[in-house]
Amino acid sequence: MHVLRRVLAVFASVALLAGVSLSASSTAQAATSCSGTVTYDQSVSHNGSAIGELVIYYNSSNGGTNSACFYHRGASYGVSATTSVEIYRCLQTSGTGGGCTVDASSRIDKGSYAYNAGPVGVTGTANYCVYAYGYVNWAGHEYSVSSGTRGC
């Protein structure tokens, strides 16, 4: 009986430690939404009409949280197409529009969407640049937006 209790205690401890390590590993990523202060937005066009738009948002929670969404616009709105978005926290603290040395990354949200990919987000971005990338496959081509460093 004592052995059974000891074995159960060990399993419970291992399960608890596994849960702690899993939750600690995702500190750069938080529950995000496509809301907050817009810090960047850029559209991409097909035949002169916007078909997609990358938007980066900021809010001050969690030491600064940036989120990104890639929205369908115009003719692509409401039509399922492969769409993707991702965002990175950079090591840089200045240099808007430049390259990014990645410090932390969001998950990549890629799928067949009719309205938008995202939200994806990174935390701890106060005083750091972020970089986002998104695209939509439309009319046989990939139409993408790369933000360069923003929010520095």
PDB file of C-alpha atoms in Angstrom:
ATOM      1  CA  MET A   1       0.000   0.000   0.000  1.00  0.00           C
ATOM      2  CA  HIS A   2       2.831   2.392   0.878  1.00  0.00           C
ATOM      3  CA  VAL A   3       4.537   1.603  -2.435  1.00  0.00           C
ATOM      4  CA  LEU A   4       1.360   2.393  -4.381  1.00  0.00           C
ATOM      5  CA  ARG A   5       0.994   5.765  -2.623  1.00  0.00           C
ATOM      6  CA  ARG A   6       4.647   6.583  -3.267  1.00  0.00           C
ATOM      7  CA  VAL A   7       4.308   5.712  -6.990  1.00  0.00           C
ATOM      8  CA  LEU A   8       1.172   7.859  -7.271  1.00  0.00           C
ATOM      9  CA  ALA A   9       2.948  10.749  -5.531  1.00  0.00           C
ATOM     10  CA  VAL A  10       5.861  10.508  -7.985  1.00  0.00           C
ATOM     11  CA  PHE A  11       3.493  10.492 -10.982  1.00  0.00           C
ATOM     12  CA  ALA A  12       1.600  13.480  -9.582  1.00  0.00           C
ATOM     13  CA  SER A  13       4.872  15.388  -9.083  1.00  0.00           C
ATOM     14  CA  VAL A  14       6.032  14.608 -12.621  1.00  0.00           C
ATOM     15  CA  ALA A  15       2.683  15.734 -14.039  1.00  0.00           C
ATOM     16  CA  LEU A  16       2.856  18.969 -12.051  1.00  0.00           C
ATOM     17  CA  LEU A  17       6.416  19.698 -13.210  1.00  0.00           C
ATOM     18  CA  ALA A  18       5.491  18.945 -16.823  1.00  0.00           C
ATOM     19  CA  GLY A  19       2.623  21.413 -16.595  1.00  0.00           C
ATOM     20  CA  VAL A  20       4.880  24.125 -15.165  1.00  0.00           C
ATOM     21  CA  SER A  21       7.513  23.660 -17.862  1.00  0.00           C
ATOM     22  CA  LEU A  22       4.899  23.718 -20.615  1.00  0.00           C
ATOM     23  CA  SER A  23       3.380  26.950 -19.387  1.00  0.00           C
ATOM     24  CA  ALA A  24       6.781  28.596 -18.902  1.00  0.00           C
ATOM     25  CA  SER A  25       7.932  27.803 -22.441  1.00  0.00           C
ATOM     26  CA  SER A  26       5.345  29.986 -24.140  1.00  0.00           C
ATOM     27  CA  THR A  27       6.115  33.312 -22.459  1.00  0.00           C
ATOM     28  CA  ALA A  28       6.690  35.109 -25.757  1.00  0.00           C
ATOM     29  CA  GLN A  29       3.228  34.174 -26.941  1.00  0.00           C
ATOM     30  CA  ALA A  30       0.041  35.218 -25.234  1.00  0.00           C
ATOM     31  CA  ALA A  31      -3.649  34.957 -25.847  1.00  0.00           C
ATOM     32  CA  THR A  32      -4.036  37.699 -28.413  1.00  0.00           C
ATOM     33  CA  SER A  33      -6.715  39.362 -30.412  1.00  0.00           C
ATOM     34  CA  CYS A  34      -6.648  41.634 -33.406  1.00  0.00           C
ATOM     35  CA  SER A  35      -7.304  44.724 -31.355  1.00  0.00           C
ATOM     36  CA  GLY A  36      -5.438  47.557 -29.700  1.00  0.00           C
ATOM     37  CA  THR A  37      -3.619  50.514 -31.181  1.00  0.00           C
ATOM     38  CA  VAL A  38      -2.800  50.021 -34.864  1.00  0.00           C
ATOM     39  CA  THR A  39       0.937  50.567 -35.302  1.00  0.00           C
ATOM     40  CA  TYR A  40       1.217  49.392 -38.914  1.00  0.00           C
ATOM     41  CA  ASP A  41      -1.068  48.503 -41.786  1.00  0.00           C
ATOM     42  CA  GLN A  42      -0.261  47.805 -45.397  1.00  0.00           C
ATOM     43  CA  SER A  43      -2.448  46.511 -48.215  1.00  0.00           C
ATOM     44  CA  VAL A  44      -1.494  44.356 -51.162  1.00  0.00           C
ATOM     45  CA  SER A  45      -3.307  44.619 -54.512  1.00  0.00           C
ATOM     46  CA  HIS A  46      -4.226  42.452 -57.485  1.00  0.00           C
ATOM     47  CA  ASN A  47      -5.175  44.222 -60.734  1.00  0.00           C
ATOM     48  CA  GLY A  48      -5.364  47.558 -58.911  1.00  0.00           C
ATOM     49  CA  SER A  49      -7.715  46.410 -56.138  1.00  0.00           C
ATOM     50  CA  ALA A  50      -6.747  45.570 -52.562  1.00  0.00           C
ATOM     51  CA  ILE A  51      -7.036  41.851 -51.818  1.00  0.00           C
ATOM     52  CA  GLY A  52      -5.236  41.672 -48.480  1.00  0.00           C
ATOM     53  CA  GLU A  53      -3.996  43.781 -45.589  1.00  0.00           C
ATOM     54  CA  LEU A  54      -1.423  43.140 -42.864  1.00  0.00           C
ATOM     55  CA  VAL A  55      -2.205  44.957 -39.596  1.00  0.00           C
ATOM     56  CA  ILE A  56      -0.028  45.097 -36.455  1.00  0.00           C
ATOM     57  CA  TYR A  57      -1.620  46.073 -33.138  1.00  0.00           C
ATOM     58  CA  TYR A  58      -0.089  47.039 -29.783  1.00  0.00           C
ATOM     59  CA  ASN A  59      -1.342  47.046 -26.217  1.00  0.00           C
ATOM     60  CA  SER A  60       0.594  47.541 -23.000  1.00  0.00           C
ATOM     61  CA  SER A  61      -0.334  44.244 -21.300  1.00  0.00           C
ATOM     62  CA  ASN A  62       2.352  41.651 -20.485  1.00  0.00           C
ATOM     63  CA  GLY A  63       5.235  44.109 -20.867  1.00  0.00           C
ATOM     64  CA  GLY A  64       3.893  45.124 -24.254  1.00  0.00           C
ATOM     65  CA  THR A  65       1.971  42.806 -26.561  1.00  0.00           C
ATOM     66  CA  ASN A  66       1.962  43.052 -30.334  1.00  0.00           C
ATOM     67  CA  SER A  67      -0.475  41.055 -32.413  1.00  0.00           C
ATOM     68  CA  ALA A  68      -0.929  40.707 -36.150  1.00  0.00           C
ATOM     69  CA  CYS A  69      -3.709  39.708 -38.509  1.00  0.00           C
ATOM     70  CA  PHE A  70      -3.768  39.394 -42.281  1.00  0.00           C
ATOM     71  CA  TYR A  71      -7.222  40.342 -43.564  1.00  0.00           C
ATOM     72  CA  HIS A  72      -8.901  39.503 -46.848  1.00  0.00           C
ATOM     73  CA  ARG A  73     -10.032  42.650 -48.677  1.00  0.00           C
ATOM     74  CA  GLY A  74     -11.995  43.377 -51.841  1.00  0.00           C
ATOM     75  CA  ALA A  75     -12.577  40.393 -54.130  1.00  0.00           C
ATOM     76  CA  SER A  76     -10.889  37.967 -51.707  1.00  0.00           C
ATOM     77  CA  TYR A  77     -13.194  38.906 -48.795  1.00  0.00           C
ATOM     78  CA  GLY A  78     -15.375  35.926 -47.900  1.00  0.00           C
ATOM     79  CA  VAL A  79     -13.559  33.587 -50.310  1.00  0.00           C
ATOM     80  CA  SER A  80     -11.462  30.754 -48.850  1.00  0.00           C
ATOM     81  CA  ALA A  81      -7.820  31.015 -49.827  1.00  0.00           C
ATOM     82  CA  THR A  82      -4.535  29.973 -48.244  1.00  0.00           C
ATOM     83  CA  THR A  83      -3.679  32.820 -45.895  1.00  0.00           C
ATOM     84  CA  SER A  84      -0.868  33.138 -43.369  1.00  0.00           C
ATOM     85  CA  VAL A  85       0.446  35.550 -40.732  1.00  0.00           C
ATOM     86  CA  GLU A  86       3.286  35.553 -38.200  1.00  0.00           C
ATOM     87  CA  ILE A  87       4.948  38.148 -35.947  1.00  0.00           C
ATOM     88  CA  TYR A  88       8.358  38.363 -34.277  1.00  0.00           C
ATOM     89  CA  ARG A  89       9.882  40.323 -31.403  1.00  0.00           C
ATOM     90  CA  CYS A  90      13.264  41.644 -32.554  1.00  0.00           C
ATOM     91  CA  LEU A  91      16.417  42.330 -30.572  1.00  0.00           C
ATOM     92  CA  GLN A  92      16.523  45.809 -32.137  1.00  0.00           C
ATOM     93  CA  THR A  93      15.195  48.809 -30.226  1.00  0.00           C
ATOM     94  CA  SER A  94      15.425  51.286 -33.122  1.00  0.00           C
ATOM     95  CA  GLY A  95      15.515  51.352 -36.906  1.00  0.00           C
ATOM     96  CA  THR A  96      11.964  51.384 -38.234  1.00  0.00           C
ATOM     97  CA  GLY A  97      11.615  49.554 -41.548  1.00  0.00           C
ATOM     98  CA  GLY A  98      14.847  47.577 -41.248  1.00  0.00           C
ATOM     99  CA  GLY A  99      15.658  43.922 -40.800  1.00  0.00           C
ATOM    100  CA  CYS A 100      14.886  41.947 -37.650  1.00  0.00           C
ATOM    101  CA  THR A 101      17.179  39.828 -35.521  1.00  0.00           C
ATOM    102  CA  VAL A 102      14.542  37.503 -34.063  1.00  0.00           C
ATOM    103  CA  ASP A 103      14.323  37.267 -30.278  1.00  0.00           C
ATOM    104  CA  ALA A 104      10.906  35.551 -30.005  1.00  0.00           C
ATOM    105  CA  SER A 105       8.253  34.427 -32.454  1.00  0.00           C
ATOM    106  CA  SER A 106       4.554  33.752 -32.577  1.00  0.00           C
ATOM    107  CA  ARG A 107       3.128  30.585 -33.983  1.00  0.00           C
ATOM    108  CA  ILE A 108       2.455  30.732 -37.728  1.00  0.00           C
ATOM    109  CA  ASP A 109      -1.255  30.833 -38.462  1.00  0.00           C
ATOM    110  CA  LYS A 110      -1.681  29.352 -41.925  1.00  0.00           C
ATOM    111  CA  GLY A 111      -4.811  27.830 -43.362  1.00  0.00           C
ATOM    112  CA  SER A 112      -7.652  28.161 -45.814  1.00  0.00           C
ATOM    113  CA  TYR A 113      -9.465  31.235 -44.517  1.00  0.00           C
ATOM    114  CA  ALA A 114     -12.233  33.402 -45.949  1.00  0.00           C
ATOM    115  CA  TYR A 115     -11.743  36.501 -43.783  1.00  0.00           C
ATOM    116  CA  ASN A 116      -8.377  36.586 -42.004  1.00  0.00           C
ATOM    117  CA  ALA A 117      -5.398  34.686 -40.641  1.00  0.00           C
ATOM    118  CA  GLY A 118      -4.534  35.418 -37.031  1.00  0.00           C
ATOM    119  CA  PRO A 119      -4.458  36.692 -34.472  1.00  0.00           C
ATOM    120  CA  VAL A 120      -0.883  35.796 -33.590  1.00  0.00           C
ATOM    121  CA  GLY A 121       1.128  37.634 -30.985  1.00  0.00           C
ATOM    122  CA  VAL A 122       4.305  38.149 -28.995  1.00  0.00           C
ATOM    123  CA  THR A 123       4.722  39.653 -25.536  1.00  0.00           C
ATOM    124  CA  GLY A 124       7.494  41.629 -23.877  1.00  0.00           C
ATOM    125  CA  THR A 125       7.646  44.021 -26.820  1.00  0.00           C
ATOM    126  CA  ALA A 126       7.768  47.343 -24.935  1.00  0.00           C
ATOM    127  CA  ASN A 127      10.885  49.178 -26.212  1.00  0.00           C
ATOM    128  CA  TYR A 128      11.589  46.501 -28.852  1.00  0.00           C
ATOM    129  CA  CYS A 129      10.898  46.386 -32.567  1.00  0.00           C
ATOM    130  CA  VAL A 130       8.539  43.808 -34.045  1.00  0.00           C
ATOM    131  CA  TYR A 131       8.345  42.382 -37.555  1.00  0.00           C
ATOM    132  CA  ALA A 132       5.329  40.744 -39.200  1.00  0.00           C
ATOM    133  CA  TYR A 133       4.749  38.878 -42.436  1.00  0.00           C
ATOM    134  CA  GLY A 134       1.511  37.785 -44.043  1.00  0.00           C
ATOM    135  CA  TYR A 135       0.162  36.637 -47.369  1.00  0.00           C
ATOM    136  CA  VAL A 136      -2.839  35.417 -49.294  1.00  0.00           C
ATOM    137  CA  ASN A 137      -2.725  33.063 -52.296  1.00  0.00           C
ATOM    138  CA  TRP A 138      -5.014  34.642 -54.870  1.00  0.00           C
ATOM    139  CA  ALA A 139      -5.515  34.008 -58.595  1.00  0.00           C
ATOM    140  CA  GLY A 140      -2.582  31.589 -58.613  1.00  0.00           C
ATOM    141  CA  HIS A 141      -0.096  33.982 -56.980  1.00  0.00           C
ATOM    142  CA  GLU A 142       1.135  34.681 -53.456  1.00  0.00           C
ATOM    143  CA  TYR A 143       0.506  38.307 -52.496  1.00  0.00           C
ATOM    144  CA  SER A 144       2.535  39.166 -49.415  1.00  0.00           C
ATOM    145  CA  VAL A 145       3.329  42.027 -47.065  1.00  0.00           C
ATOM    146  CA  SER A 146       6.518  42.205 -45.013  1.00  0.00           C
ATOM    147  CA  SER A 147       6.429  44.976 -42.404  1.00  0.00           C
ATOM    148  CA  GLY A 148      10.110  45.492 -41.734  1.00  0.00           C
ATOM    149  CA  THR A 149      10.802  46.486 -38.127  1.00  0.00           C
ATOM    150  CA  ARG A 150       7.981  48.473 -36.504  1.00  0.00           C
ATOM    151  CA  GLY A 151       7.043  49.903 -33.135  1.00  0.00           C
ATOM    152  CA  CYS A 152      10.660  50.643 -32.208  1.00  0.00           C
TER     153      CYS A 152
END
